[in-house]
Coordinates of N, CA and C in Angstrom, one line a residue:
M1 N 0.8 -1.2 0.0 CA 0.0 0.0 0.0 C 0.9 1.2 0.0
A2 N 1.9 1.2 0.8 CA 2.8 2.4 0.9 C 3.5 2.6 -0.4
S3 N 3.8 1.5 -1.1 CA 4.5 1.6 -2.4 C 3.6 2.3 -3.5
L4 N 2.3 2.0 -3.4 CA 1.4 2.7 -4.3 C 1.1 4.1 -3.9
L5 N 1.2 4.5 -2.6 CA 0.9 5.8 -2.2 C 2.0 6.8 -2.6
I6 N 3.2 6.3 -2.6 CA 4.3 7.2 -2.9 C 4.3 7.7 -4.3
P7 N 4.1 6.9 -5.4 CA 3.9 7.4 -6.7 C 2.7 8.3 -6.9
T8 N 1.6 8.0 -6.2 CA 0.4 8.8 -6.2 C 0.7 10.2 -5.7
L9 N 1.4 10.3 -4.5 CA 1.8 11.6 -4.0 C 2.7 12.3 -4.9
L10 N 3.7 11.6 -5.5 CA 4.6 12.3 -6.4 C 3.9 12.8 -7.6
L11 N 2.9 12.1 -8.1 CA 2.1 12.6 -9.3 C 1.3 13.8 -8.9
C12 N 0.7 13.8 -7.7 CA -0.1 15.0 -7.2 C 0.9 16.2 -7.0
Y13 N 2.1 15.9 -6.5 CA 3.0 17.0 -6.3 C 3.4 17.6 -7.6
S14 N 3.7 16.7 -8.6 CA 4.1 17.1 -9.9 C 3.0 18.0 -10.5
S15 N 1.7 17.5 -10.4 CA 0.6 18.3 -10.9 C 0.5 19.6 -10.3
L16 N 0.6 19.7 -8.9 CA 0.5 21.0 -8.2 C 1.7 21.9 -8.6
S17 N 2.8 21.3 -8.8 CA 4.0 22.1 -9.2 C 3.8 22.7 -10.5
R18 N 3.2 22.0 -11.5 CA 2.9 22.6 -12.8 C 1.9 23.7 -12.7
C19 N 0.8 23.5 -11.9 CA -0.2 24.5 -11.7 C 0.4 25.7 -11.1
S20 N 1.3 25.5 -10.1 CA 2.0 26.6 -9.4 C 2.8 27.4 -10.4
E21 N 3.5 26.7 -11.3 CA 4.4 27.3 -12.3 C 3.5 28.1 -13.3
S22 N 2.3 27.6 -13.6 CA 1.4 28.3 -14.5 C 0.9 29.6 -13.9
K23 N 0.6 29.6 -12.6 CA 0.1 30.8 -11.9 C 1.2 31.8 -11.8
E24 N 2.5 31.3 -11.7 CA 3.6 32.2 -11.5 C 4.2 32.7 -12.8
Y25 N 3.6 32.2 -13.9 CA 4.1 32.6 -15.2 C 4.2 34.1 -15.3
P26 N 5.3 34.7 -15.7 CA 5.4 36.2 -15.7 C 4.4 36.9 -16.5
L27 N 3.7 37.8 -15.9 CA 2.6 38.5 -16.6 C 3.1 39.5 -17.6
D28 N 4.4 39.9 -17.5 CA 4.9 40.9 -18.5 C 5.1 40.3 -19.8
V29 N 4.9 39.0 -20.1 CA 5.1 38.5 -21.4 C 4.0 39.0 -22.4
F30 N 2.9 39.6 -21.9 CA 2.0 40.2 -22.8 C 1.8 41.7 -22.5
A31 N 2.7 42.3 -21.7 CA 2.6 43.7 -21.4 C 2.9 44.5 -22.6
P32 N 2.3 45.7 -22.7 CA 2.5 46.6 -23.9 C 4.0 47.0 -23.9
Q33 N 4.5 47.3 -25.1 CA 5.9 47.7 -25.3 C 6.0 49.1 -25.9
E34 N 7.1 49.8 -25.6 CA 7.4 51.1 -26.2 C 6.3 52.1 -26.0
V35 N 5.8 52.3 -24.8 CA 4.7 53.2 -24.5 C 5.3 54.6 -24.6
K36 N 4.8 55.5 -25.5 CA 5.4 56.8 -25.6 C 4.4 57.7 -26.3
F37 N 4.5 59.0 -26.0 CA 3.7 60.1 -26.6 C 4.2 60.5 -28.0
H38 N 3.3 60.7 -28.9 CA 3.6 61.4 -30.1 C 2.7 62.6 -30.2
S39 N 3.3 63.7 -30.5 CA 2.5 65.0 -30.5 C 2.7 65.7 -31.8
L40 N 1.6 66.1 -32.5 CA 1.7 66.9 -33.7 C 0.6 68.0 -33.5
D41 N 1.0 69.2 -33.6 CA 0.0 70.4 -33.5 C -0.8 70.3 -32.2
Y42 N -0.1 69.8 -31.1 CA -0.8 69.7 -29.8 C -1.8 68.6 -29.7
R43 N -1.8 67.7 -30.7 CA -2.7 66.5 -30.6 C -1.7 65.4 -30.0
N44 N -2.0 65.1 -28.8 CA -1.1 64.3 -28.0 C -1.6 62.9 -27.9
V45 N -1.0 62.0 -28.6 CA -1.5 60.6 -28.7 C -0.5 59.7 -28.1
L46 N -1.0 58.8 -27.2 CA -0.1 57.8 -26.6 C -0.1 56.6 -27.5
H47 N 1.0 56.1 -27.8 CA 1.2 54.9 -28.7 C 1.9 53.8 -27.9
W48 N 1.6 52.6 -28.3 CA 2.4 51.4 -27.8 C 2.4 50.3 -28.8
K49 N 3.2 49.3 -28.5 CA 3.3 48.2 -29.4 C 2.8 46.9 -28.7
Q50 N 2.2 46.0 -29.4 CA 1.8 44.8 -28.9 C 2.9 43.9 -28.6
H51 N 2.9 43.2 -27.5 CA 4.0 42.3 -27.2 C 4.0 41.1 -28.2
A52 N 5.2 40.6 -28.5 CA 5.3 39.5 -29.5 C 4.6 38.3 -29.1
N53 N 4.4 38.1 -27.8 CA 3.8 36.8 -27.2 C 2.3 37.0 -27.0
S54 N 1.8 38.2 -27.2 CA 0.4 38.5 -26.9 C -0.5 38.0 -28.0
T55 N -1.8 38.0 -27.7 CA -2.8 37.6 -28.7 C -3.6 38.9 -29.2
N56 N -4.3 38.7 -30.3 CA -5.0 39.9 -30.9 C -6.3 40.2 -30.2
D57 N -6.7 39.4 -29.3 CA -8.0 39.6 -28.6 C -7.9 40.2 -27.2
Q58 N -6.7 40.7 -26.9 CA -6.5 41.3 -25.5 C -7.0 42.7 -25.6
Q59 N -7.3 43.3 -24.4 CA -7.7 44.6 -24.3 C -6.7 45.5 -23.5
Y60 N -6.8 46.8 -23.8 CA -5.8 47.7 -23.1 C -6.6 48.8 -22.3
F61 N -6.0 49.2 -21.2 CA -6.5 50.2 -20.3 C -5.5 51.3 -20.1
V62 N -5.9 52.5 -20.2 CA -5.0 53.6 -20.1 C -5.4 54.5 -18.9
Q63 N -4.4 55.0 -18.2 CA -4.5 56.0 -17.2 C -3.5 57.1 -17.4
W64 N -3.8 58.3 -16.8 CA -2.9 59.4 -16.9 C -2.9 60.2 -15.6
K65 N -1.9 61.1 -15.5 CA -1.8 62.0 -14.3 C -0.9 63.1 -14.6
V66 N -1.0 64.2 -13.8 CA -0.1 65.3 -13.9 C 1.1 65.0 -13.1
Y67 N 2.2 65.4 -13.5 CA 3.5 65.2 -12.8 C 3.4 65.8 -11.4
G68 N 3.7 65.0 -10.4 CA 3.7 65.5 -9.0 C 2.5 65.0 -8.3
E69 N 1.4 64.6 -9.0 CA 0.2 64.2 -8.3 C 0.3 62.6 -8.1
K70 N -0.4 62.2 -7.1 CA -0.4 60.7 -6.7 C -1.5 60.0 -7.4
Q71 N -2.6 60.6 -7.7 CA -3.8 59.9 -8.2 C -3.7 59.8 -9.7
W72 N -3.9 58.5 -10.1 CA -4.1 58.3 -11.6 C -5.5 58.4 -12.0
T73 N -5.8 58.8 -13.2 CA -7.2 59.0 -13.7 C -7.3 58.1 -14.9
N74 N -8.5 57.4 -15.0 CA -8.8 56.5 -16.1 C -9.1 57.4 -17.3
A75 N -8.5 57.0 -18.5 CA -8.8 57.7 -19.7 C -10.1 57.0 -20.2
K76 N -11.2 57.8 -20.1 CA -12.6 57.2 -20.4 C -12.7 56.6 -21.8
E77 N -12.1 57.2 -22.8 CA -12.2 56.8 -24.1 C -11.3 55.6 -24.5
C78 N -10.4 55.2 -23.5 CA -9.4 54.2 -23.7 C -9.5 53.1 -22.7
H79 N -10.7 52.7 -22.4 CA -10.9 51.7 -21.4 C -11.4 50.4 -22.0
G80 N -10.6 49.4 -22.0 CA -10.9 48.1 -22.7 C -10.9 48.2 -24.2
I81 N -9.9 48.9 -24.7 CA -9.8 49.0 -26.2 C -8.9 48.0 -26.8
S82 N -9.0 47.8 -28.1 CA -8.1 46.8 -28.8 C -7.1 47.6 -29.6
R83 N -7.3 48.8 -29.9 CA -6.3 49.6 -30.7 C -5.0 49.9 -29.9
L84 N -4.0 50.3 -30.6 CA -2.7 50.5 -30.0 C -2.3 51.9 -29.8
L85 N -3.4 52.7 -29.5 CA -3.1 54.2 -29.3 C -4.3 54.8 -28.5
C86 N -4.0 55.9 -27.9 CA -5.1 56.6 -27.1 C -4.8 58.1 -27.2
D87 N -5.8 58.8 -27.7 CA -5.7 60.3 -27.9 C -6.0 60.9 -26.5
L88 N -4.9 61.5 -26.0 CA -5.0 62.2 -24.7 C -4.9 63.7 -24.8
S89 N -5.2 64.2 -25.9 CA -5.1 65.7 -26.2 C -5.9 66.5 -25.1
K90 N -7.1 66.0 -24.9 CA -8.0 66.8 -23.9 C -7.4 66.7 -22.5
E91 N -6.9 65.5 -22.1 CA -6.4 65.3 -20.8 C -5.1 66.0 -20.6
T92 N -4.3 66.2 -21.6 CA -3.0 66.9 -21.5 C -3.0 68.2 -22.2
S93 N -4.1 69.0 -22.0 CA -4.2 70.2 -22.8 C -3.5 71.4 -22.2
D94 N -3.0 71.4 -21.0 CA -2.4 72.5 -20.4 C -0.9 72.5 -20.8
P95 N -0.4 73.4 -21.6 CA 1.0 73.3 -22.1 C 2.0 73.6 -21.0
R96 N 1.5 74.1 -19.8 CA 2.5 74.4 -18.7 C 2.8 73.2 -17.9
E97 N 2.0 72.1 -18.0 CA 2.1 71.0 -17.1 C 2.9 69.9 -17.8
W98 N 3.5 69.0 -17.0 CA 4.1 67.8 -17.4 C 3.2 66.6 -17.0
Y99 N 3.2 65.6 -17.9 CA 2.2 64.5 -17.7 C 2.9 63.1 -17.8
Y100 N 2.3 62.2 -17.2 CA 2.6 60.8 -17.3 C 1.4 60.0 -17.8
A101 N 1.6 58.9 -18.5 CA 0.5 58.0 -18.9 C 1.0 56.6 -18.7
R102 N 0.1 55.7 -18.5 CA 0.5 54.3 -18.4 C -0.6 53.4 -19.0
V103 N -0.2 52.2 -19.4 CA -1.2 51.3 -20.0 C -0.9 49.9 -19.6
H104 N -1.9 49.1 -19.4 CA -1.7 47.7 -19.2 C -2.7 46.9 -20.1
A105 N -2.3 45.6 -20.3 CA -3.1 44.7 -21.1 C -3.9 43.7 -20.2
A106 N -5.0 43.3 -20.7 CA -5.8 42.3 -20.0 C -6.3 41.2 -21.0
H107 N -6.3 39.9 -20.5 CA -6.7 38.8 -21.4 C -7.1 37.7 -20.5
S108 N -8.3 37.2 -20.7 CA -8.8 36.0 -20.0 C -8.8 36.2 -18.5
G109 N -9.1 37.4 -18.0 CA -9.1 37.6 -16.6 C -7.8 37.9 -16.0
T110 N -6.7 37.9 -16.8 CA -5.4 38.2 -16.3 C -4.9 39.6 -16.8
Q111 N -4.2 40.3 -15.9 CA -3.8 41.6 -16.3 C -2.2 41.7 -16.3
S112 N -1.7 42.4 -17.2 CA -0.2 42.6 -17.2 C 0.1 43.7 -16.3
P113 N 1.4 43.9 -15.9 CA 1.8 45.1 -15.1 C 1.5 46.4 -15.9
W114 N 1.4 47.5 -15.2 CA 1.3 48.8 -15.9 C 2.7 49.1 -16.5
V115 N 2.6 49.7 -17.7 CA 3.9 50.2 -18.4 C 3.8 51.7 -18.5
L116 N 4.8 52.4 -18.0 CA 4.8 53.8 -17.8 C 5.4 54.5 -19.0
S117 N 4.9 55.7 -19.4 CA 5.5 56.5 -20.5 C 6.6 57.4 -19.8
A118 N 7.4 58.0 -20.6 CA 8.3 59.0 -20.2 C 7.5 60.3 -19.8
R119 N 8.1 61.1 -19.0 CA 7.4 62.4 -18.7 C 7.2 63.2 -19.9
F120 N 6.1 63.8 -20.1 CA 5.7 64.5 -21.4 C 5.1 65.9 -21.1
N121 N 5.6 66.8 -21.9 CA 5.1 68.2 -21.9 C 4.7 68.6 -23.4
P122 N 3.5 69.0 -23.6 CA 3.1 69.2 -25.0 C 3.8 70.4 -25.7
K123 N 4.1 71.5 -24.9 CA 4.7 72.6 -25.5 C 6.1 72.3 -25.9
W124 N 6.9 71.5 -25.1 CA 8.3 71.3 -25.4 C 8.4 70.1 -26.4
E125 N 7.4 69.3 -26.6 CA 7.6 68.1 -27.4 C 6.8 68.0 -28.7
T126 N 5.8 68.9 -28.9 CA 5.0 68.8 -30.0 C 5.7 69.2 -31.3
S127 N 5.4 68.5 -32.4 CA 5.9 68.9 -33.7 C 4.8 69.7 -34.4
V128 N 5.1 70.2 -35.6 CA 4.1 71.1 -36.2 C 4.0 70.7 -37.7
S129 N 2.8 71.0 -38.2 CA 2.4 70.7 -39.6 C 2.7 72.0 -40.4
P130 N 2.8 71.8 -41.7 CA 3.0 73.0 -42.6 C 1.7 73.8 -42.6
P131 N 1.7 75.1 -42.9 CA 0.5 75.9 -43.0 C -0.3 75.5 -44.3
T132 N -1.5 75.9 -44.3 CA -2.3 75.8 -45.5 C -2.1 77.1 -46.4
M133 N -1.8 76.9 -47.6 CA -1.4 78.0 -48.5 C -2.4 78.2 -49.6
K134 N -2.8 79.5 -49.8 CA -3.6 79.9 -51.0 C -2.9 81.0 -51.7
L135 N -3.0 81.0 -53.1 CA -2.3 81.9 -53.9 C -3.3 82.7 -54.7
H136 N -3.0 84.0 -55.0 CA -3.8 84.8 -55.8 C -2.8 85.8 -56.6
V137 N -3.1 86.0 -57.9 CA -2.2 86.8 -58.7 C -2.9 88.2 -58.9
T138 N -2.1 89.2 -58.8 CA -2.6 90.6 -59.1 C -1.6 91.2 -60.1
E139 N -1.8 92.5 -60.4 CA -0.9 93.2 -61.3 C 0.4 93.5 -60.5
K140 N 0.4 93.5 -59.2 CA 1.6 93.8 -58.4 C 2.4 92.5 -58.2
G141 N 1.8 91.3 -58.3 CA 2.6 90.1 -58.1 C 1.7 89.0 -57.6
I142 N 2.3 88.1 -56.8 CA 1.6 87.0 -56.2 C 1.3 87.2 -54.7
V143 N 0.1 87.1 -54.4 CA -0.4 87.3 -53.0 C -0.4 85.9 -52.4
V144 N 0.3 85.7 -51.3 CA 0.3 84.4 -50.6 C -0.4 84.5 -49.3
R145 N -1.4 83.7 -49.1 CA -2.2 83.7 -47.8 C -1.9 82.4 -47.1
L146 N -1.5 82.5 -45.9 CA -1.2 81.3 -45.1 C -2.2 81.2 -43.9
K147 N -2.5 79.9 -43.6 CA -3.4 79.6 -42.5 C -2.6 78.7 -41.6
P148 N -2.3 79.0 -40.4 CA -1.5 78.2 -39.5 C -2.2 76.9 -39.2
P149 N -1.5 75.8 -38.8 CA -2.1 74.6 -38.4 C -2.9 74.8 -37.2
R150 N -4.0 74.1 -37.0 CA -4.8 74.2 -35.8 C -4.6 73.1 -34.9
S151 N -4.8 73.4 -33.6 CA -4.7 72.4 -32.6 C -6.0 71.7 -32.4
P152 N -6.1 70.6 -31.6 CA -7.4 69.9 -31.4 C -8.3 70.6 -30.4
H153 N -7.8 71.8 -29.9 CA -8.6 72.5 -28.8 C -9.5 73.6 -29.3
R154 N -10.6 73.8 -28.6 CA -11.6 74.8 -29.1 C -11.7 75.9 -28.0
R155 N -12.2 77.1 -28.5 CA -12.6 78.1 -27.6 C -14.0 77.9 -27.1
P156 N -14.4 78.6 -26.0 CA -15.7 78.4 -25.5 C -16.8 78.5 -26.6
N157 N -16.6 79.4 -27.6 CA -17.6 79.5 -28.6 C -17.5 78.4 -29.7
G158 N -16.6 77.5 -29.5 CA -16.6 76.4 -30.4 C -15.5 76.5 -31.6
S159 N -14.9 77.7 -31.7 CA -14.0 77.8 -32.8 C -12.6 77.2 -32.4
W160 N -11.9 76.8 -33.5 CA -10.6 76.1 -33.2 C -9.5 77.0 -32.8
I161 N -8.6 76.6 -32.0 CA -7.5 77.4 -31.6 C -6.3 76.9 -32.4
S162 N -5.6 77.9 -33.1 CA -4.5 77.5 -33.9 C -3.3 77.3 -33.0
V163 N -2.3 76.6 -33.6 CA -1.0 76.4 -32.9 C -0.3 77.8 -32.6
R164 N -0.5 78.7 -33.5 CA 0.1 80.1 -33.3 C -0.4 80.7 -32.0
R165 N -1.5 80.4 -31.5 CA -2.0 80.9 -30.3 C -1.4 80.3 -29.0
L166 N -0.8 79.1 -29.2 CA -0.2 78.4 -28.1 C 1.3 78.6 -27.9
Q167 N 2.0 78.9 -29.0 CA 3.4 79.3 -28.9 C 3.8 80.0 -30.1
R168 N 4.9 80.8 -30.0 CA 5.4 81.6 -31.1 C 5.8 80.8 -32.3
M169 N 5.4 81.2 -33.4 CA 5.7 80.5 -34.7 C 5.9 81.4 -35.8
S170 N 6.5 81.0 -36.9 CA 6.7 81.8 -38.1 C 6.7 80.8 -39.3
F171 N 6.7 81.4 -40.5 CA 6.7 80.6 -41.7 C 7.8 81.0 -42.6
T172 N 8.2 80.0 -43.4 CA 9.1 80.2 -44.5 C 8.5 79.8 -45.8
I173 N 8.5 80.8 -46.8 CA 7.9 80.5 -48.1 C 9.0 80.4 -49.1
H174 N 9.0 79.3 -49.9 CA 10.0 79.0 -50.9 C 9.4 79.3 -52.3
L175 N 10.0 80.2 -53.0 CA 9.5 80.6 -54.4 C 10.4 79.8 -55.4
M176 N 9.8 79.1 -56.3 CA 10.6 78.3 -57.2 C 10.1 78.6 -58.7
Q177 N 11.1 78.4 -59.6 CA 10.8 78.5 -61.0 C 11.6 77.4 -61.6
S178 N 11.0 76.6 -62.4 CA 11.6 75.4 -63.1 C 12.3 74.5 -62.0
D179 N 11.5 74.3 -60.9 CA 11.9 73.4 -59.8 C 13.2 73.8 -59.1
V180 N 13.6 75.1 -59.3 CA 14.8 75.6 -58.6 C 14.4 76.7 -57.6
D181 N 14.8 76.6 -56.4 CA 14.5 77.6 -55.4 C 15.2 78.9 -55.8
E182 N 14.3 79.9 -56.0 CA 14.9 81.2 -56.4 C 15.0 82.2 -55.2
E183 N 14.0 82.1 -54.3 CA 14.1 83.0 -53.1 C 13.2 82.5 -52.0
T184 N 13.6 82.9 -50.8 CA 12.8 82.5 -49.6 C 12.3 83.8 -48.9
F185 N 11.2 83.7 -48.3 CA 10.6 84.8 -47.6 C 10.2 84.3 -46.2
E186 N 10.4 85.2 -45.2 CA 10.0 84.8 -43.8 C 8.8 85.6 -43.4
M187 N 7.9 85.0 -42.7 CA 6.6 85.6 -42.2 C 6.4 85.3 -40.8
E188 N 6.2 86.3 -40.0 CA 5.8 86.1 -38.6 C 4.4 85.4 -38.5
G189 N 4.2 84.7 -37.5 CA 2.9 83.9 -37.4 C 1.7 84.8 -37.3
C190 N 1.9 86.1 -36.9 CA 0.7 87.0 -36.8 C 0.4 87.6 -38.1
V191 N 1.2 87.5 -39.1 CA 1.0 88.0 -40.5 C 0.2 87.0 -41.3
K192 N -0.8 87.4 -42.0 CA -1.7 86.5 -42.7 C -1.4 86.4 -44.2
Q193 N -0.8 87.4 -44.8 CA -0.5 87.3 -46.2 C 0.8 88.1 -46.5
L194 N 1.3 87.7 -47.7 CA 2.6 88.3 -48.2 C 2.4 88.6 -49.7
L195 N 2.9 89.7 -50.1 CA 2.9 90.1 -51.6 C 4.3 89.8 -52.1
I196 N 4.5 89.0 -53.1 CA 5.8 88.8 -53.7 C 5.7 89.5 -55.0
S197 N 6.5 90.6 -55.1 CA 6.5 91.4 -56.3 C 7.8 91.3 -57.1
D198 N 7.9 92.1 -58.2 CA 9.1 92.1 -59.0 C 9.4 90.8 -59.7
L199 N 8.3 90.2 -60.2 CA 8.4 88.9 -60.8 C 8.3 89.1 -62.3
S200 N 8.7 88.1 -63.1 CA 8.7 88.1 -64.5 C 7.2 87.9 -65.0
P201 N 6.7 88.8 -65.9 CA 5.3 88.6 -66.3 C 5.1 87.3 -67.2
G202 N 3.9 86.8 -67.1 CA 3.6 85.6 -67.8 C 4.4 84.4 -67.5
T203 N 4.9 84.3 -66.3 CA 5.8 83.2 -65.8 C 5.1 82.4 -64.7
T204 N 5.3 81.1 -64.8 CA 4.8 80.2 -63.8 C 5.8 80.0 -62.7
Y205 N 5.3 80.3 -61.5 CA 6.1 80.1 -60.3 C 5.4 79.1 -59.4
C206 N 6.2 78.3 -58.7 CA 5.6 77.4 -57.7 C 6.1 77.7 -56.3
L207 N 5.3 77.5 -55.3 CA 5.6 77.9 -53.9 C 5.3 76.7 -53.0
T208 N 6.1 76.6 -51.9 CA 5.8 75.8 -50.8 C 6.0 76.6 -49.5
A209 N 5.5 76.1 -48.4 CA 5.7 76.8 -47.2 C 5.9 75.8 -46.0
E210 N 6.6 76.3 -45.0 CA 6.9 75.4 -43.9 C 6.7 76.2 -42.6
S211 N 6.3 75.6 -41.5 CA 6.1 76.2 -40.2 C 7.3 76.1 -39.4
R212 N 7.5 77.0 -38.5 CA 8.7 76.9 -37.6 C 8.2 77.3 -36.2
L213 N 8.4 76.4 -35.2 CA 8.2 76.7 -33.8 C 9.5 77.2 -33.2
H214 N 9.5 78.4 -32.7 CA 10.7 79.1 -32.2 C 11.3 78.3 -31.0
L215 N 10.4 77.8 -30.2 CA 10.9 77.0 -29.0 C 11.6 75.7 -29.6
L216 N 12.9 75.6 -29.3 CA 13.7 74.4 -29.8 C 13.9 74.4 -31.3
D217 N 13.4 75.5 -32.0 CA 13.6 75.6 -33.5 C 13.1 74.4 -34.2
R218 N 11.9 74.0 -34.0 CA 11.3 72.9 -34.7 C 10.7 73.4 -36.0
R219 N 10.9 72.6 -37.1 CA 10.3 73.0 -38.4 C 9.5 71.8 -38.9
S220 N 8.4 72.2 -39.7 CA 7.6 71.2 -40.3 C 8.2 70.8 -41.6
T221 N 7.5 69.8 -42.2 CA 7.8 69.5 -43.6 C 7.3 70.6 -44.5
R222 N 7.6 70.6 -45.8 CA 7.1 71.6 -46.7 C 5.7 71.2 -47.1
S223 N 4.9 72.2 -47.3 CA 3.5 72.0 -47.8 C 3.5 71.5 -49.2
P224 N 2.4 71.0 -49.7 CA 2.4 70.6 -51.1 C 2.6 71.8 -52.0
R225 N 3.3 71.5 -53.1 CA 3.6 72.6 -54.0 C 2.4 73.2 -54.7
A226 N 2.3 74.5 -54.7 CA 1.2 75.2 -55.5 C 1.8 76.1 -56.5
C227 N 1.2 76.1 -57.7 CA 1.8 76.9 -58.8 C 0.8 77.9 -59.3
I228 N 1.3 79.0 -59.8 CA 0.5 80.1 -60.3 C 1.3 80.9 -61.4
T229 N 0.6 81.4 -62.4 CA 1.2 82.1 -63.5 C 0.9 83.6 -63.3
T230 N 2.0 84.4 -63.3 CA 1.8 85.9 -63.2 C 1.2 86.4 -64.5
L231 N 0.6 87.6 -64.3 CA -0.1 88.3 -65.4 C 0.9 88.7 -66.5
R232 N 0.4 88.6 -67.8 CA 1.3 89.1 -68.9 C 1.4 90.6 -68.9
A233 N 2.5 91.1 -69.3 CA 2.7 92.6 -69.4 C 1.7 93.1 -70.4
R234 N 1.1 94.3 -70.1 CA 0.2 95.0 -71.0 C 1.0 95.7 -72.1
I235 N 0.5 95.5 -73.3 CA 1.2 96.1 -74.5 C 0.6 97.5 -74.7

């Protein structure tokens, strides 16, 4: 009887050991990877990557807080989501503050550890888009009208707040003929239009524009090229 009992006990112990190992399996094997903010025109979006060992049916939960505070706040629009990003523009709208965010994954009743982002400040870390450009030709030359990129934030009356209102910016306009840069013009962000004169009559010019944030001297890519032909000289 004792000889039969020992193998049975060993089998039970082995089974319990395997169960114990399963319960102690590291939860970070499906934790989110590379949690970081990406900001463009003050649209502050938290991104992360799915762990290589995770499944496609897991859910993600996001929290955020202001630097120095102890309490974390749930991101209501990012509770139990399957996508790998969370727009926190509204939650991180104060450019004077520094923020943290964190995310964890859940699957089959099991949760991964929280994974923390680096400290983030929208004013110092946002990138900028090129301005929207409109061209008009007159007898004096080409009139360039620029519209600065807008942020995701609105005024109490519902109108959009441009990036120019959130920090100092300027624009660079590139004038080209036959795909060769001929001249560049600088515009302060508060100036809405520029007249380019002394151009050859009946000639097609192409222009692009880029935005510049003076803080840290960040520049956007160039806007799509727009072309216009100057008026012919009167005979």
